[in-house]
Amino acid sequence: MSKVALIFAHPRLEDSKIHKQLLQVLPKSPNLTFHDLYENYPDFVIDIDREKKILLDHDVIIWQHPVYWYSCPPLLKQWMDMVLEIGWAYGPGGNALEGKRVQSIVSTGGPEQAYQEGGNNRFPLEQYFLPFEQTARLCKMEYLPLFSIKGSHRISPEQLQEKKIEYRQCIESLLELNNTSYGK
Amino acid sequence: MENNFLVDAVIYLAAAVVCVPVAKRLGLGSVLGYLMAGILIGPFVLGFVGQEGKDIMHFAEFGVVMMLFIVGLELEPATLWKMRTSVLGYGSLQMVGTTLCIFALMLFLDWEWPSALAVGMAFSMSSTAIVLQSLKEKNQLNLPSGTNSFSILLFQDIAVIPILAMLPLLAKDGIVDDDTHHTFLSAFPAWLQTFGVLLAVGSIIIAGRYLIVPMLRFISHTHLRELFTATALLIVIAIALLMQMVGLSPALGTFLAGVVLASSEYKHELESDLDPFKGLLLGLFFLAVGASINFNLILARPVLILLSTLIVMAIKMGVLYIVGKRLKLAKDQHWLFTFVLSQVGEFAFVLLAFMAQVRLVNSGQNDFLMAVVALSMLFTPLVLLVHERIMIPRWANRMNEEQESDVENNQHKVILIGFSHFGSTIGRFLRANNIESTILDNDSDRVLLLRKMGFKVYYGDATRIDILHAAGAETADIIVVGTGTPETNIDIVKLVLKHYPQARIMVRARNRMDAYEFMDLGILHIYRETLDAAIRVGVDVLGLMGERKYSAFRTGQKFLKYDNQSMKKLKAHRHDMNVYVNKAKEEIARQEEMLADDKDKLKGLSSDVAWDSEYMRDMILQPRTK
């Protein structure tokens, strides 16, 4: 059993199509902490100590957000800048997050075909998430394979329903991961 | 007759126009200026004005009535209710104490007890006109000494009524055959009189709520400014008349009406319309007091009258000192309170005249007592001058001595003026950021308290150039003007603009109207003191209602920005209420549109795809791809 922290970043959840639906099917588990960045820090002033404690208290970290300009919304970037301190998360003596796992759960407007060679965005989505992967690596964490919902602006209700089930299963499996730390 | 009126008018106005600016320039205050002008044109110097001075005085007492109306406008009913203990408790302490002391003195001097008691009561009065005018001129009305002085004066105003009722009873023969104090109600039995009084007071309160405000609204729609002024005058005069009919003090009645109207939207309008009348009438009143000082009598018995005046004032000060002690006023406030109320007031003229009518005093005694009253009024500004020029600077020096060296060494680049909750928050914030500022405040209580808490606070009145200079204004980068009194802030801003142009000014404004005045002065950094907090409440309401906090926060920030922008546009129209209201409506509508527009833009982010090139291409090339 693992403890999972879902770090959620969406500047306009009230008008969202995908994420609002996803959050409805989050499993109710005492081991899952839903942490809504835009709701907690509307003024972008992040409580670093509180965030560090959340990270320390959990084994798996989820970064869930829509993809804006091939990246995350600004508050999540701000969160990384402020919370992942040198000497704590990385660098000399920075071992606080060692062995934890990270997964990005994201949605994109562009469909699968756009994210490939010859497509509109030319590269697979995974490539755009290399900075996130490397961030996790630098902090001695394991970056799990990307979970994405693509083509969200035209998704049919049936497809979305399918994705919701996948999403729930994904989080349930994260909760069931055994807690052996990953590669030292 | 007509010529006489014009000549009189020229004499009075000329005397005022010459003497008052001179007195102000010399730092003597306008009250002393008017009094001097009165003496100058009175029968004993130039002789332009004869005995009619007294009639003019009665007429000009109306200035006091207007003053109390305006004071009432500044006081919301809740504030008045909060003052009840200090009005009743300390007001009665002052009156009873002074009356008893003077009563005892008069008995000792072999006066008969009824006359002695009557004089005691008359002399326990202080001058509302002089006290309020002096305090207002120095922006001291909001200091502890100012509010407590006002409480005492209010009690005296109320006490005049029972005293007038008591005087005939004190008179030996008990006959009243005067017509000046013959009221409409005095023919009726006592219970009916009481009923009449209650009815009059009740009708003022009800009329204020349900008649006057709708009337003002109607009048303001006529777009005739002078009609509004006429209405304002009508309100005050009608209430004064009503009060006279039922035998109450007109000043008290208009004060009450002022309090009732304090929360109406026409408060500022009424204030600004009546202010010139009040000022002129009060000026006339002081002139008349000056002109009526009987120097022949004083010159005949100079030592006796001077001595009597000084003894009366000393007694009054003694009692006031004790009252001030019980009020736990700080040293400078305590002495200001003691000094400012030390004269015998204009009500004493009324009471003395009435006492002569009921033969409690003979005419010789009356003249003598009148001279004492007038002289005490003349001395008040002088006593205050001693307080301001000699005592205050000495305390200031003593209080600031221990820290004097710091001022010189550090030469802080920031000066904070006014260290109330507003200023102290700024001070704490700056100190947390390692910016030491020079702090100025004129409330010695607060200065001492804050020093105990470790702040470097200096005591001094920042409307004075020497104090600003001592605080290092000429080397300051930033001067934050943050006292709780808008008038003081304006005075300080003007001083700084004139003498310390290098300093950037940041100023606290109470509301929009204040902010406009600062904008007129060319100030760039204006902070409406309640704006940010109010918007934050609005943002939190949205949050608690379930709106996303980030969206609410953004809306709040945008609102703040738009509000400041719209203020700049509305500034030009503020003098015409109707245009202003229309323009304000337009601005509010525009503001709402812009905020809605902003939300729409944010909506673009909603489906997580606004930026997405695929999506954009679909949007633009939709016909072709389909």
Coordinates of N, CA, C and O in Angstrom, one line a residue, chain B residues 463-596:
Chain B
T463 N 1.8 68.9 11.0 CA 1.4 70.0 10.2 C 2.3 71.2 10.5 O 2.1 72.3 9.9
R464 N 3.3 71.0 11.3 CA 4.2 72.1 11.6 C 5.5 71.9 10.9 O 6.1 70.8 11.0
I465 N 6.0 72.9 10.2 CA 7.2 72.7 9.4 C 8.4 72.4 10.2 O 9.2 71.6 9.8
D466 N 8.5 73.0 11.4 CA 9.7 72.7 12.2 C 9.8 71.2 12.7 O 10.8 70.7 12.8
I467 N 8.6 70.7 12.9 CA 8.6 69.2 13.3 C 9.0 68.4 12.1 O 9.8 67.4 12.3
L468 N 8.4 68.7 10.9 CA 8.8 67.9 9.7 C 10.3 68.1 9.5 O 11.0 67.1 9.1
H469 N 10.8 69.3 9.7 CA 12.2 69.5 9.5 C 13.0 68.7 10.5 O 14.0 68.0 10.1
A470 N 12.6 68.6 11.7 CA 13.4 67.9 12.7 C 13.3 66.4 12.4 O 14.3 65.7 12.7
A471 N 12.2 65.9 11.8 CA 12.2 64.5 11.4 C 13.0 64.2 10.2 O 13.1 63.0 9.8
G472 N 13.6 65.2 9.6 CA 14.5 65.0 8.5 C 13.8 64.9 7.1 O 14.2 64.2 6.2
A473 N 12.7 65.7 7.0 CA 11.9 65.7 5.8 C 12.8 66.1 4.6 O 12.5 65.7 3.5
E474 N 13.8 66.9 4.7 CA 14.5 67.4 3.5 C 15.4 66.4 2.9 O 15.8 66.5 1.8
T475 N 15.7 65.3 3.7 CA 16.5 64.2 3.1 C 15.7 63.0 2.9 O 16.2 62.0 2.4
A476 N 14.4 63.0 3.2 CA 13.6 61.8 3.1 C 13.3 61.5 1.6 O 13.1 62.4 0.8
D477 N 13.3 60.2 1.3 CA 12.9 59.8 0.0 C 11.4 59.7 -0.2 O 10.8 60.0 -1.2
I478 N 10.8 59.1 0.9 CA 9.4 58.8 0.9 C 8.8 59.3 2.2 O 9.3 59.1 3.3
I479 N 7.7 60.0 2.0 CA 6.9 60.4 3.2 C 5.5 59.8 3.1 O 4.8 60.0 2.1
V480 N 5.2 59.0 4.1 CA 3.9 58.3 4.1 C 3.0 59.1 5.0 O 3.2 59.2 6.2
V481 N 1.9 59.7 4.4 CA 1.0 60.6 5.2 C -0.2 59.7 5.5 O -1.0 59.5 4.7
G482 N -0.3 59.3 6.8 CA -1.3 58.3 7.1 C -2.1 58.6 8.4 O -2.4 57.7 9.1
T483 N -2.3 59.9 8.7 CA -3.1 60.1 9.9 C -4.6 59.8 9.6 O -5.0 59.6 8.5
G484 N -5.4 59.7 10.7 CA -6.8 59.3 10.5 C -7.7 60.5 10.1 O -8.8 60.3 9.9
T485 N -7.1 61.7 10.1 CA -7.9 62.9 9.8 C -7.6 63.4 8.4 O -6.5 63.8 8.1
P486 N -8.5 63.3 7.5 CA -8.3 63.7 6.1 C -7.8 65.2 6.0 O -6.8 65.4 5.2
E487 N -8.3 66.0 6.8 CA -7.9 67.4 6.7 C -6.4 67.6 7.1 O -5.7 68.3 6.5
T488 N -6.0 66.8 8.1 CA -4.6 66.9 8.5 C -3.8 66.4 7.4 O -2.7 67.0 7.1
N489 N -4.2 65.3 6.8 CA -3.4 64.7 5.7 C -3.2 65.7 4.6 O -2.1 65.8 4.0
I490 N -4.3 66.4 4.3 CA -4.2 67.4 3.2 C -3.2 68.5 3.6 O -2.4 68.9 2.8
D491 N -3.3 69.0 4.8 CA -2.4 70.0 5.3 C -1.0 69.6 5.1 O -0.1 70.3 4.6
I492 N -0.7 68.3 5.6 CA 0.7 67.8 5.6 C 1.1 67.7 4.1 O 2.3 68.1 3.8
V493 N 0.3 67.1 3.3 CA 0.7 66.9 1.9 C 1.0 68.3 1.2 O 2.1 68.4 0.5
K494 N 0.2 69.3 1.5 CA 0.5 70.6 0.9 C 1.9 71.1 1.4 O 2.7 71.7 0.7
L495 N 2.1 71.0 2.7 CA 3.4 71.4 3.3 C 4.6 70.7 2.6 O 5.6 71.3 2.2
V496 N 4.4 69.4 2.5 CA 5.5 68.6 1.9 C 5.7 69.0 0.5 O 6.9 69.1 0.0
L497 N 4.6 69.1 -0.3 CA 4.8 69.5 -1.7 C 5.5 70.8 -1.8 O 6.4 71.0 -2.7
K498 N 5.2 71.7 -0.9 CA 5.8 73.1 -1.0 C 7.3 73.1 -0.6 O 8.1 73.6 -1.3
H499 N 7.6 72.4 0.5 CA 8.9 72.6 1.1 C 9.8 71.4 0.8 O 11.1 71.6 0.9
Y500 N 9.3 70.2 0.6 CA 10.2 69.1 0.4 C 9.8 68.4 -1.0 O 9.4 67.2 -1.0
P501 N 10.0 69.1 -2.1 CA 9.6 68.5 -3.3 C 10.3 67.2 -3.7 O 9.9 66.5 -4.5
Q502 N 11.5 67.0 -3.1 CA 12.2 65.8 -3.5 C 11.5 64.5 -2.9 O 11.8 63.4 -3.5
A503 N 10.7 64.6 -1.9 CA 10.2 63.4 -1.3 C 9.0 62.9 -2.1 O 8.1 63.7 -2.5
R504 N 8.9 61.6 -2.3 CA 7.7 61.1 -2.9 C 6.6 60.9 -1.8 O 7.0 60.4 -0.7
I505 N 5.4 61.3 -2.1 CA 4.4 61.3 -1.1 C 3.5 60.1 -1.3 O 3.0 59.8 -2.5
M506 N 3.2 59.3 -0.3 CA 2.2 58.3 -0.3 C 1.2 58.6 0.7 O 1.5 58.9 1.9
V507 N -0.1 58.7 0.3 CA -1.1 59.3 1.2 C -2.3 58.3 1.4 O -2.7 57.6 0.5
R508 N -2.7 58.4 2.6 CA -3.9 57.6 3.0 C -5.2 58.5 2.8 O -5.2 59.6 3.3
A509 N -6.1 58.0 2.0 CA -7.3 58.7 1.8 C -8.5 57.9 2.4 O -8.5 56.7 2.4
R510 N -9.4 58.6 3.0 CA -10.5 57.9 3.7 C -11.5 57.3 2.6 O -11.9 56.2 2.8
N511 N -11.7 58.1 1.6 CA -12.7 57.6 0.6 C -12.4 58.2 -0.7 O -11.4 58.9 -0.9
R512 N -13.3 58.0 -1.7 CA -13.1 58.6 -3.0 C -13.0 60.1 -3.0 O -12.1 60.6 -3.7
M513 N -13.9 60.7 -2.2 CA -13.9 62.2 -2.3 C -12.5 62.7 -1.8 O -12.0 63.7 -2.4
D514 N -12.0 62.1 -0.7 CA -10.7 62.5 -0.3 C -9.6 62.3 -1.4 O -8.7 63.1 -1.6
A515 N -9.7 61.1 -2.0 CA -8.8 60.7 -3.0 C -8.8 61.8 -4.1 O -7.7 62.1 -4.6
Y516 N -9.9 62.3 -4.5 CA -10.0 63.3 -5.6 C -9.2 64.5 -5.2 O -8.5 65.1 -6.0
E517 N -9.3 64.9 -3.9 CA -8.6 66.1 -3.5 C -7.1 65.9 -3.6 O -6.4 66.8 -4.1
F518 N -6.6 64.7 -3.3 CA -5.2 64.4 -3.4 C -4.8 64.4 -4.9 O -3.7 64.8 -5.3
M519 N -5.7 63.8 -5.7 CA -5.4 63.8 -7.1 C -5.3 65.2 -7.7 O -4.4 65.5 -8.5
D520 N -6.1 66.1 -7.2 CA -6.1 67.5 -7.6 C -4.7 68.1 -7.2 O -4.2 69.0 -7.9
L521 N -4.1 67.7 -6.1 CA -2.8 68.2 -5.7 C -1.7 67.5 -6.5 O -0.5 67.9 -6.3
G522 N -2.0 66.6 -7.3 CA -1.0 65.9 -8.2 C -0.3 64.8 -7.5 O 0.7 64.3 -7.9
I523 N -1.0 64.2 -6.4 CA -0.3 63.1 -5.8 C -0.6 61.8 -6.6 O -1.7 61.6 -7.1
L524 N 0.4 61.0 -6.7 CA 0.3 59.8 -7.6 C -0.1 58.6 -6.7 O -0.8 57.7 -7.2
H525 N 0.4 58.5 -5.5 CA 0.2 57.3 -4.7 C -0.8 57.6 -3.6 O -0.5 58.2 -2.6
I526 N -2.0 57.2 -4.0 CA -3.2 57.5 -3.1 C -3.8 56.1 -2.7 O -4.0 55.3 -3.6
Y527 N -4.0 55.9 -1.4 CA -4.5 54.7 -0.9 C -5.8 54.9 -0.2 O -5.8 55.4 0.9
R528 N -6.9 54.4 -0.8 CA -8.1 54.5 -0.1 C -8.1 53.4 1.0 O -7.9 52.2 0.7
E529 N -8.4 53.8 2.3 CA -8.0 53.0 3.4 C -8.9 51.7 3.5 O -8.5 50.7 4.0
T530 N -10.1 51.8 3.0 CA -11.0 50.6 3.1 C -11.1 49.8 1.9 O -11.7 48.7 1.9
L531 N -10.5 50.3 0.8 CA -10.8 49.7 -0.5 C -10.3 48.2 -0.6 O -11.0 47.3 -0.9
D532 N -9.0 48.0 -0.2 CA -8.4 46.7 -0.3 C -9.1 45.7 0.6 O -9.4 44.6 0.1
A533 N -9.4 46.1 1.8 CA -10.1 45.2 2.7 C -11.5 44.8 2.2 O -11.9 43.6 2.2
A534 N -12.2 45.8 1.7 CA -13.5 45.6 1.2 C -13.5 44.6 0.0 O -14.3 43.6 -0.1
I535 N -12.5 44.8 -0.9 CA -12.4 43.9 -2.0 C -12.1 42.5 -1.6 O -12.6 41.5 -2.1
R536 N -11.2 42.4 -0.6 CA -10.8 41.1 -0.1 C -12.0 40.3 0.5 O -12.2 39.1 0.3
V537 N -12.9 41.1 1.2 CA -14.1 40.5 1.7 C -14.9 40.0 0.5 O -15.4 38.8 0.6
G538 N -15.1 40.8 -0.5 CA -15.8 40.4 -1.7 C -15.3 39.1 -2.3 O -16.0 38.2 -2.6
V539 N -13.9 39.1 -2.4 CA -13.3 37.9 -3.0 C -13.6 36.7 -2.1 O -13.9 35.6 -2.6
D540 N -13.5 36.8 -0.8 CA -13.7 35.7 0.1 C -15.2 35.2 0.0 O -15.4 34.0 0.2
V541 N -16.1 36.2 -0.1 CA -17.5 35.8 -0.3 C -17.6 34.9 -1.5 O -18.2 33.8 -1.4
L542 N -17.1 35.3 -2.6 CA -17.1 34.5 -3.8 C -16.6 33.1 -3.5 O -17.1 32.1 -3.9
G543 N -15.4 33.1 -2.8 CA -14.8 31.8 -2.5 C -15.7 30.9 -1.7 O -15.9 29.7 -2.0
L544 N -16.3 31.5 -0.6 CA -17.2 30.7 0.2 C -18.5 30.3 -0.5 O -19.1 29.3 -0.1
M545 N -18.8 31.1 -1.5 CA -20.0 30.7 -2.3 C -19.7 29.6 -3.3 O -20.6 29.1 -4.0
G546 N -18.4 29.2 -3.3 CA -18.1 28.0 -4.1 C -17.3 28.4 -5.4 O -16.9 27.5 -6.1
E547 N -17.1 29.7 -5.6 CA -16.3 30.0 -6.8 C -14.8 29.6 -6.6 O -14.4 29.6 -5.4
R548 N -14.1 29.3 -7.6 CA -12.7 28.9 -7.5 C -12.0 30.1 -7.0 O -12.1 31.3 -7.4
K549 N -11.1 29.9 -6.0 CA -10.4 31.0 -5.3 C -9.5 31.8 -6.3 O -9.4 33.0 -6.2
Y550 N -8.9 31.1 -7.3 CA -8.0 31.8 -8.2 C -8.8 32.8 -9.1 O -8.4 33.9 -9.3
S551 N -10.0 32.3 -9.5 CA -10.8 33.2 -10.3 C -11.3 34.4 -9.5 O -11.3 35.5 -10.0
A552 N -11.7 34.1 -8.3 CA -12.2 35.2 -7.4 C -11.1 36.2 -7.2 O -11.2 37.4 -7.2
F553 N -9.9 35.6 -6.9 CA -8.7 36.5 -6.7 C -8.4 37.4 -7.9 O -8.2 38.6 -7.7
R554 N -8.4 36.8 -9.0 CA -8.2 37.6 -10.2 C -9.2 38.7 -10.4 O -8.9 39.8 -10.7
T555 N -10.5 38.3 -10.2 CA -11.6 39.3 -10.3 C -11.3 40.4 -9.4 O -11.5 41.6 -9.7
G556 N -11.0 40.1 -8.1 CA -10.7 41.1 -7.1 C -9.6 42.1 -7.6 O -9.7 43.3 -7.5
Q557 N -8.5 41.5 -8.1 CA -7.4 42.3 -8.5 C -7.8 43.2 -9.7 O -7.4 44.4 -9.8
K558 N -8.5 42.6 -10.6 CA -9.0 43.4 -11.8 C -9.9 44.5 -11.3 O -9.8 45.7 -11.8
F559 N -10.8 44.2 -10.4 CA -11.7 45.2 -9.9 C -11.0 46.4 -9.3 O -11.3 47.5 -9.6
L560 N -10.0 46.1 -8.5 CA -9.1 47.1 -7.9 C -8.5 48.0 -9.0 O -8.6 49.2 -8.9
K561 N -8.0 47.4 -10.0 CA -7.4 48.1 -11.1 C -8.4 49.0 -11.8 O -8.2 50.2 -12.0
Y562 N -9.5 48.4 -12.2 CA -10.6 49.2 -12.9 C -11.1 50.3 -12.1 O -11.4 51.4 -12.5
D563 N -11.3 50.0 -10.8 CA -11.8 51.0 -9.9 C -10.9 52.3 -9.8 O -11.4 53.4 -9.9
N564 N -9.6 52.0 -9.8 CA -8.7 53.1 -9.7 C -8.7 53.9 -11.1 O -8.6 55.1 -11.1
Q565 N -8.9 53.2 -12.2 CA -9.0 53.8 -13.5 C -10.2 54.7 -13.6 O -10.2 55.8 -14.0
S566 N -11.3 54.1 -13.1 CA -12.6 54.8 -13.3 C -12.6 56.1 -12.4 O -13.2 57.1 -12.7
M567 N -11.9 56.0 -11.2 CA -11.8 57.2 -10.4 C -11.2 58.3 -11.1 O -11.6 59.5 -10.9
K568 N -10.2 58.0 -11.9 CA -9.5 59.1 -12.6 C -10.4 59.8 -13.6 O -10.4 61.0 -13.8
K569 N -11.3 59.0 -14.2 CA -12.3 59.6 -15.1 C -13.4 60.3 -14.4 O -13.8 61.4 -14.9
L570 N -13.8 59.8 -13.2 CA -14.9 60.5 -12.5 C -14.5 61.8 -11.8 O -15.3 62.6 -11.5
K571 N -13.2 61.9 -11.6 CA -12.7 63.0 -10.8 C -13.3 64.3 -11.4 O -13.7 65.2 -10.6
A572 N -13.3 64.5 -12.7 CA -13.7 65.8 -13.3 C -15.1 66.1 -12.9 O -15.5 67.3 -12.9
H573 N -15.9 65.1 -12.6 CA -17.4 65.4 -12.5 C -17.8 65.5 -11.1 O -19.0 65.6 -10.9
R574 N -16.9 65.4 -10.2 CA -17.4 65.2 -8.8 C -18.2 66.4 -8.2 O -18.9 66.3 -7.2
H575 N -18.0 67.6 -8.8 CA -18.6 68.7 -8.2 C -20.1 68.9 -8.6 O -20.8 69.6 -7.9
D576 N -20.5 68.2 -9.6 CA -21.9 68.2 -10.0 C -22.5 66.8 -9.7 O -22.3 65.9 -10.4
M577 N -23.2 66.7 -8.6 CA -23.7 65.5 -8.1 C -24.4 64.7 -9.2 O -24.3 63.4 -9.3
N578 N -25.3 65.3 -9.9 CA -26.1 64.6 -10.9 C -25.3 64.0 -12.0 O -25.4 62.8 -12.3
V579 N -24.4 64.8 -12.6 CA -23.5 64.3 -13.6 C -22.7 63.2 -13.0 O -22.5 62.1 -13.6
Y580 N -22.2 63.4 -11.8 CA -21.3 62.5 -11.2 C -22.0 61.1 -11.0 O -21.5 60.1 -11.4
V581 N -23.3 61.1 -10.6 CA -24.0 59.9 -10.4 C -24.2 59.2 -11.7 O -24.0 58.0 -11.8
N582 N -24.5 59.9 -12.7 CA -24.7 59.3 -14.1 C -23.4 58.7 -14.6 O -23.4 57.5 -15.0
K583 N -22.3 59.5 -14.4 CA -21.0 59.0 -14.9 C -20.6 57.8 -14.1 O -20.0 56.8 -14.6
A584 N -20.9 57.8 -12.8 CA -20.5 56.7 -11.9 C -21.2 55.5 -12.3 O -20.7 54.4 -12.4
K585 N -22.5 55.6 -12.7 CA -23.3 54.5 -13.1 C -22.7 53.9 -14.4 O -22.5 52.7 -14.5
E586 N -22.3 54.8 -15.3 CA -21.7 54.3 -16.5 C -20.4 53.5 -16.2 O -20.2 52.5 -16.8
E587 N -19.6 54.1 -15.3 CA -18.3 53.5 -15.0 C -18.6 52.1 -14.4 O -17.8 51.2 -14.6
I588 N -19.6 52.0 -13.5 CA -19.8 50.8 -12.8 C -20.2 49.7 -13.9 O -19.8 48.6 -13.9
A589 N -21.1 50.2 -14.8 CA -21.5 49.2 -15.9 C -20.3 48.8 -16.7 O -20.1 47.6 -17.0
R590 N -19.4 49.7 -17.0 CA -18.2 49.4 -17.8 C -17.3 48.4 -17.0 O -16.8 47.5 -17.6
Q591 N -17.2 48.7 -15.7 CA -16.4 47.9 -14.9 C -16.9 46.4 -14.9 O -16.1 45.5 -15.0
E592 N -18.2 46.3 -14.8 CA -18.8 45.0 -14.8 C -18.6 44.3 -16.2 O -18.3 43.1 -16.2
E593 N -18.7 45.1 -17.2 CA -18.5 44.5 -18.6 C -17.0 44.0 -18.7 O -16.8 42.9 -19.2
M594 N -16.1 44.8 -18.2 CA -14.7 44.4 -18.3 C -14.4 43.2 -17.5 O -13.7 42.3 -18.0
L595 N -15.0 43.1 -16.3 CA -14.8 41.9 -15.5 C -15.4 40.7 -16.2 O -14.8 39.6 -16.2
A596 N -16.6 40.8 -16.8 CA -17.2 39.7 -17.5 C -16.3 39.3 -18.7 O -16.1 38.1 -18.9

